[in-house]
PDB file of C-alpha atoms in Angstrom:
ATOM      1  CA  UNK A1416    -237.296  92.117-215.389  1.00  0.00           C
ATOM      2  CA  UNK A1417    -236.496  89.458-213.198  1.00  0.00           C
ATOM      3  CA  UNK A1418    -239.298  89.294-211.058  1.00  0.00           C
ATOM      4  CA  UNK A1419    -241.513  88.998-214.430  1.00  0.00           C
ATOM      5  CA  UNK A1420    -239.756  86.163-215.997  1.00  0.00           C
ATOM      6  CA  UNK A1421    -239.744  84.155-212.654  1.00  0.00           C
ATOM      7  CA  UNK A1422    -242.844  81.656-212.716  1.00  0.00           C
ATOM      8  CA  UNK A1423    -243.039  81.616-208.781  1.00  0.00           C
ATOM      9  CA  UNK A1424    -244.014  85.213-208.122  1.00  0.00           C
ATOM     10  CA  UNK A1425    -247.134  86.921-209.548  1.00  0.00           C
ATOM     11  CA  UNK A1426    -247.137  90.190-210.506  1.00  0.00           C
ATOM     12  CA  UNK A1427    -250.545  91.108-208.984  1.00  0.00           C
ATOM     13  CA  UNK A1428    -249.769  89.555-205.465  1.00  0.00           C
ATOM     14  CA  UNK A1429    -246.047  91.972-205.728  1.00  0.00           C
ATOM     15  CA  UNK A1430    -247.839  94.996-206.681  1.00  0.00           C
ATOM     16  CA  UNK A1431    -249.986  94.732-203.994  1.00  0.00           C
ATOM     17  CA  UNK A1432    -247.494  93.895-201.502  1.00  0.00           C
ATOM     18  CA  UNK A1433    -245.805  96.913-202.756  1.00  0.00           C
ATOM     19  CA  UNK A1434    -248.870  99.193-202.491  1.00  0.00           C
ATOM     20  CA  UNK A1435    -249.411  98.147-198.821  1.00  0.00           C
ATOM     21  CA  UNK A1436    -245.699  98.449-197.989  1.00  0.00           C
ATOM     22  CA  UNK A1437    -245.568 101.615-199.388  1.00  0.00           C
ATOM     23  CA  UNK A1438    -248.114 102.844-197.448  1.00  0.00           C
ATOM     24  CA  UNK A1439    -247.488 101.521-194.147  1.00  0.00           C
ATOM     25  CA  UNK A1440    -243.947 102.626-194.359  1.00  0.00           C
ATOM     26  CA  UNK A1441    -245.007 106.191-195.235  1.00  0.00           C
ATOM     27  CA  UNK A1442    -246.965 106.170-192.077  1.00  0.00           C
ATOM     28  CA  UNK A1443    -244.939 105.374-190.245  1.00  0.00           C
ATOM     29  CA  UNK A1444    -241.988 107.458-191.532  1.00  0.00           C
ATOM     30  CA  UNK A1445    -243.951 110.656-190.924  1.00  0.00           C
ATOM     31  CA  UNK A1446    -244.329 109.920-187.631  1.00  0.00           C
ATOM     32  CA  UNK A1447    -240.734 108.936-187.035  1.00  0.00           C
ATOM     33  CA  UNK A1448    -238.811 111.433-188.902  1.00  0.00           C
ATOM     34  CA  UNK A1449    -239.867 114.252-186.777  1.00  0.00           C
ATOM     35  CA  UNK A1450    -238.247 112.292-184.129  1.00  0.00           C
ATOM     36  CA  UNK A1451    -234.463 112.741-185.192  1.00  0.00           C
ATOM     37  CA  UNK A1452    -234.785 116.618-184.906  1.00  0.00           C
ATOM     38  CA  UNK A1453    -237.066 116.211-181.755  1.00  0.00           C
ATOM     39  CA  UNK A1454    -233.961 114.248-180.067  1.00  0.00           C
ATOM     40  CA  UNK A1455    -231.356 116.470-181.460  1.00  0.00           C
ATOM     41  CA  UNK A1456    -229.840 114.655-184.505  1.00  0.00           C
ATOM     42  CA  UNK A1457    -231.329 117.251-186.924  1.00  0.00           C
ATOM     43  CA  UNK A1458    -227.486 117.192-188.338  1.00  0.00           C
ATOM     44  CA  UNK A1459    -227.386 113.860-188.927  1.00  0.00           C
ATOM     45  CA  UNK A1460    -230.813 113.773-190.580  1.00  0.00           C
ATOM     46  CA  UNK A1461    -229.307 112.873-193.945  1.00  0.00           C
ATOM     47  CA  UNK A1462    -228.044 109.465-192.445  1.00  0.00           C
ATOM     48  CA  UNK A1463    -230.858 108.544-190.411  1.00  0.00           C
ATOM     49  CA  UNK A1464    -233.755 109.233-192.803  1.00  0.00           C
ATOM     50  CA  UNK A1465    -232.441 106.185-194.192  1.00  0.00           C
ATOM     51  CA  UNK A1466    -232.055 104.194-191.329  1.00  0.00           C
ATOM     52  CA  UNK A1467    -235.827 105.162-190.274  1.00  0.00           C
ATOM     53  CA  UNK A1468    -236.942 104.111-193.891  1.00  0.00           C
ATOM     54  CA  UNK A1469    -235.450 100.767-193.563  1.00  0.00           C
ATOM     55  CA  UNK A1470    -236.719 100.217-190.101  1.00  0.00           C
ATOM     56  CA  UNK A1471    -240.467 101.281-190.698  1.00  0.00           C
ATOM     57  CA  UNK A1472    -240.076  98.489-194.042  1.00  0.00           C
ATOM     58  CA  UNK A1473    -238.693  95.809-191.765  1.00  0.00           C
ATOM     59  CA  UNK A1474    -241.968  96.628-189.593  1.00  0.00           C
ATOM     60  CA  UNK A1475    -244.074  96.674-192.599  1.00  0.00           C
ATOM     61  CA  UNK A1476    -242.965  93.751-193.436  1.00  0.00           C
ATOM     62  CA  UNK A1477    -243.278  92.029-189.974  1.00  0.00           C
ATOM     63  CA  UNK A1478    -247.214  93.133-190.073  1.00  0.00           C
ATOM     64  CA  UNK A1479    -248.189  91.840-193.195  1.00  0.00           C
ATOM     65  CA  UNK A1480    -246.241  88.731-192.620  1.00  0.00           C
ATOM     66  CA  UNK A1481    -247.943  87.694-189.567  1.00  0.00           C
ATOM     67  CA  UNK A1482    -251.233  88.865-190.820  1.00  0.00           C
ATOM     68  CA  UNK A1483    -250.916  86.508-193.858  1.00  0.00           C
ATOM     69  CA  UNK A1484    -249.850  83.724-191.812  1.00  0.00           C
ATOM     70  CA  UNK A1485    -252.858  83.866-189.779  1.00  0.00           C
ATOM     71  CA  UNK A1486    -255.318  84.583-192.753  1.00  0.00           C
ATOM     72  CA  UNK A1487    -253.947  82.275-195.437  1.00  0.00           C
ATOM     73  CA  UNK A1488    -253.573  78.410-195.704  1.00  0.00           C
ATOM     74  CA  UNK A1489    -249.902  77.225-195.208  1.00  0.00           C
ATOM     75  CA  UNK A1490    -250.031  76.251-199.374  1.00  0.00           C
ATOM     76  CA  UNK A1491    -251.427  79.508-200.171  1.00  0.00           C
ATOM     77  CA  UNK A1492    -249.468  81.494-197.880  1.00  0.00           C
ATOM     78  CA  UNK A1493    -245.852  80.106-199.449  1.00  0.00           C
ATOM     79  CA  UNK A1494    -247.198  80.512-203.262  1.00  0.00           C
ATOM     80  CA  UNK A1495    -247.914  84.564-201.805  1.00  0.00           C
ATOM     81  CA  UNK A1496    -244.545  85.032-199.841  1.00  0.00           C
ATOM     82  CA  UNK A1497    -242.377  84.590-202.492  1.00  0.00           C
ATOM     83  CA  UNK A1498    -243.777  87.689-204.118  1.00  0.00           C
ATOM     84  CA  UNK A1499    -244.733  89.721-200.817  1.00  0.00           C
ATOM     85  CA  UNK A1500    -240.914  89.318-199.808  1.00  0.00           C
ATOM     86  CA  UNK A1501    -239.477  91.222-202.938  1.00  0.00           C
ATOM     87  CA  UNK A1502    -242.455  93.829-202.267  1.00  0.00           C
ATOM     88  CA  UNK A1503    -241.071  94.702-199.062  1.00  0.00           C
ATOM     89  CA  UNK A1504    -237.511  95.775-199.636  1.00  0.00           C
ATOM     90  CA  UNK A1505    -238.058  97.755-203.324  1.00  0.00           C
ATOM     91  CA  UNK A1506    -236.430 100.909-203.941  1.00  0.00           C
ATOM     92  CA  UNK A1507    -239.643 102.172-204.765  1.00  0.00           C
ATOM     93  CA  UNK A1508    -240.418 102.428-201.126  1.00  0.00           C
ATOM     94  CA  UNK A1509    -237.281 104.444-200.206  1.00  0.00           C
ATOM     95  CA  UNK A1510    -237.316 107.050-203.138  1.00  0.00           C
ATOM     96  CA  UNK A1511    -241.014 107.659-202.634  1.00  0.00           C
ATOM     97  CA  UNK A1512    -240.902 107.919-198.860  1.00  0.00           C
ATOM     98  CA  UNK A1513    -237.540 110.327-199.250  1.00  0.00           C
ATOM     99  CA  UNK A1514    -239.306 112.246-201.623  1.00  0.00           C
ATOM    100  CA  UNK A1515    -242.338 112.904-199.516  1.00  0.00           C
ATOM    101  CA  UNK A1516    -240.076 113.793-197.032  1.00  0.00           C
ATOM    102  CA  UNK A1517    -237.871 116.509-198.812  1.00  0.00           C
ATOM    103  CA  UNK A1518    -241.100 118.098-200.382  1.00  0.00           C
ATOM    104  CA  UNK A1519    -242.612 117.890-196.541  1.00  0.00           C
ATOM    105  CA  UNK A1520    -245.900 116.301-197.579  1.00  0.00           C
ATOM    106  CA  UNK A1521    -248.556 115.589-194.979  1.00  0.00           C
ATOM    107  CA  UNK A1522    -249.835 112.322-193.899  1.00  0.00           C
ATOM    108  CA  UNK A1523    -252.618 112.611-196.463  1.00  0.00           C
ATOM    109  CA  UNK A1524    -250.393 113.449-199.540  1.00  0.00           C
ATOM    110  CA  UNK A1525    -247.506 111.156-198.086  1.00  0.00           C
ATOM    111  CA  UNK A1526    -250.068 108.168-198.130  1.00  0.00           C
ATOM    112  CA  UNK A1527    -251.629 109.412-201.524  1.00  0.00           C
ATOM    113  CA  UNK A1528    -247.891 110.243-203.087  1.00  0.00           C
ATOM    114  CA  UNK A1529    -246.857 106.515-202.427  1.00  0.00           C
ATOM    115  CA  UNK A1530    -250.270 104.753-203.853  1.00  0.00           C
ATOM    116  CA  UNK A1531    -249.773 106.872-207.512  1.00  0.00           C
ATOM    117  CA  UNK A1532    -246.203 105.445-207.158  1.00  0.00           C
ATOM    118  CA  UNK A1533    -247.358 101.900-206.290  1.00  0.00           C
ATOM    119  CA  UNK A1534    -250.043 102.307-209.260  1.00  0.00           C
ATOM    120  CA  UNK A1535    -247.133 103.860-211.685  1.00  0.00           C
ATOM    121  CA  UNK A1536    -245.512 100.763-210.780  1.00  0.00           C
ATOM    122  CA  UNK A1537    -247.482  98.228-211.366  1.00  0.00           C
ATOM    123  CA  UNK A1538    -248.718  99.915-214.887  1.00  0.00           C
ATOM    124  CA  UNK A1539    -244.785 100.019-215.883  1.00  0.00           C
ATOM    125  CA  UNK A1540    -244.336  96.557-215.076  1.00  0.00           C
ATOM    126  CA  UNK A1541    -247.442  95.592-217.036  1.00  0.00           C
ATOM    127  CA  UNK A1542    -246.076  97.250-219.980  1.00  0.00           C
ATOM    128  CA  UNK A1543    -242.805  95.867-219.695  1.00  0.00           C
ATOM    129  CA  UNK A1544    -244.834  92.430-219.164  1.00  0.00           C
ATOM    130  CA  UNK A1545    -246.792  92.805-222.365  1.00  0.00           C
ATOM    131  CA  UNK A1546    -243.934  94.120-224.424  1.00  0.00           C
ATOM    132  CA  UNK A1547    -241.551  91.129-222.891  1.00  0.00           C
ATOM    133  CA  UNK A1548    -243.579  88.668-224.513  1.00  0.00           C
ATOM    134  CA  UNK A1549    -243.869  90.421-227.741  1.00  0.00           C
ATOM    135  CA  UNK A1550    -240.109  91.434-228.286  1.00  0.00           C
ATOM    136  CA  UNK A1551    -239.473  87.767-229.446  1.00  0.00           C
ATOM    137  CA  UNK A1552    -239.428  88.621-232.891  1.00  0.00           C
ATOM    138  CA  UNK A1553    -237.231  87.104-235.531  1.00  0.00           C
ATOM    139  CA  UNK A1554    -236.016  90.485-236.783  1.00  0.00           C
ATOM    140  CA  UNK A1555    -234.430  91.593-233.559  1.00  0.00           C
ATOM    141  CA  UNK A1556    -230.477  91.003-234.640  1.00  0.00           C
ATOM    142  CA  UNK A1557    -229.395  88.139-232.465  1.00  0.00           C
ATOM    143  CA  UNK A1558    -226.601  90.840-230.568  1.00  0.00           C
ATOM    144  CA  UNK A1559    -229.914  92.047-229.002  1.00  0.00           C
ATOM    145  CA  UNK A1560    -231.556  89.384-228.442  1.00  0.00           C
ATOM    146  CA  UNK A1561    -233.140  88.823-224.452  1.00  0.00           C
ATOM    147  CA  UNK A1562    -231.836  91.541-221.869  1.00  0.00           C
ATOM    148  CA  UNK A1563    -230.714  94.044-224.361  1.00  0.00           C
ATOM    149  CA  UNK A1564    -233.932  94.844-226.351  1.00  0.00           C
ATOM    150  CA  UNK A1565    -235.675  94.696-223.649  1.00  0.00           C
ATOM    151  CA  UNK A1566    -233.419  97.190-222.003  1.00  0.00           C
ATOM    152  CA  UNK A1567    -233.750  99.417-224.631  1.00  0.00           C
ATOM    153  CA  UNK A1568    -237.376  99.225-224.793  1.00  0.00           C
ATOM    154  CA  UNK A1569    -237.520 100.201-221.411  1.00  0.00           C
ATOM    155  CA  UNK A1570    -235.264 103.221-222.201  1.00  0.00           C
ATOM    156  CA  UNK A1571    -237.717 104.241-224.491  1.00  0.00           C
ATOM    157  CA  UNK A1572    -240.865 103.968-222.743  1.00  0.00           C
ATOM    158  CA  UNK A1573    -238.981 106.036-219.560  1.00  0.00           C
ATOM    159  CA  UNK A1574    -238.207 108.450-222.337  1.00  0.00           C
ATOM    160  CA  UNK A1575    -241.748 108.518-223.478  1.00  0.00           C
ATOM    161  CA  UNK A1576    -243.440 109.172-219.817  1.00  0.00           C
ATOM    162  CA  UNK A1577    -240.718 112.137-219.226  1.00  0.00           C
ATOM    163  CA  UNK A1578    -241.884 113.670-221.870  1.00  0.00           C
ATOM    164  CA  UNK A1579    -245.851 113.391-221.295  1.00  0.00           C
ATOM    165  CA  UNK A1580    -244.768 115.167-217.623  1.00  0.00           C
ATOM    166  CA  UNK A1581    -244.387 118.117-219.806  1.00  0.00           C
ATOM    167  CA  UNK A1582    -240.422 118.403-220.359  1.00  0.00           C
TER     168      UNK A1582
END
């Protein structure tokens, strides 16, 4: 909610950022998971899954920086950043890459698990876009007015997508 009522960041340029994160971090997390057992931390696996995650953003992050920097004029490149930078550290990233871990998805279905996420995503924040503009309406009591209408619309619509999963 905050990211869509801020006028700096763009919600295309974030989803994107978030799409491309979320890939490159589930790369490399399948690659580096195996690791912990490899070097005998299997025990610990619990603790470091996280660590990994956070680590394989922080490189994700570092790429598409520098890459950005290089490609994009200095004007363009701020006006991007202040979106990309939000992108990189969502908690989208870590429950998507933990849950392709626990079901022990392959590279393929790791990679294609986190773009449906990234796509989910971006649709939910396009309906919470659409429906932020249009909850404005004089008939909402003034007690939920702003944050808690919308809150509650959100409620709603997670309601609405559990139950089209088929429970």
């Amino acid at each position: 909610i905050k990211m869509l009522r801020d006028p700096r960041k763009n919600t295309v340029y974030f989803c994107s950022a978030l799409t491309v994160f979320q890939i490159m971090t589930s790369v490399i997390v399948y690659f580096a998971a195996p690791l912990v057992d490899k070097f005998g931390f299997g025990a610990y696996r619990r603790f470091a899954l996280p660590t990994i995650i956070v680590l394989a953003c922080t490189i994700s992050y570092m790429v598409v920086i520098l890459l950005l920097s290089a490609m994009l004029s200095e004007g363009k490149f701020r006006e991007v950043v202040q979106s990309v930078t939000g992108a990189s550290i969502n908690s989208a990233i870590v429950g998507t890459v933990i849950l392709s871990q626990n079901y022990g998805l392959r590279l393929g279905e790791s990679v294609v698990f986190g773009l449906g996420s990234s796509i989910g995503y971006f649709i939910a924040m396009m309906l919470i876009s659409e429906a932020d503009k249009k909850i404005c309406h004089e008939r909402v009591p003034q007690a939920f007015k702003g944050l808690p209408i919308t809150l509650i619309y959100i409620s709603v619509l997670a309601l609405s997508v559990y139950g089209l999963t088929g429970h």
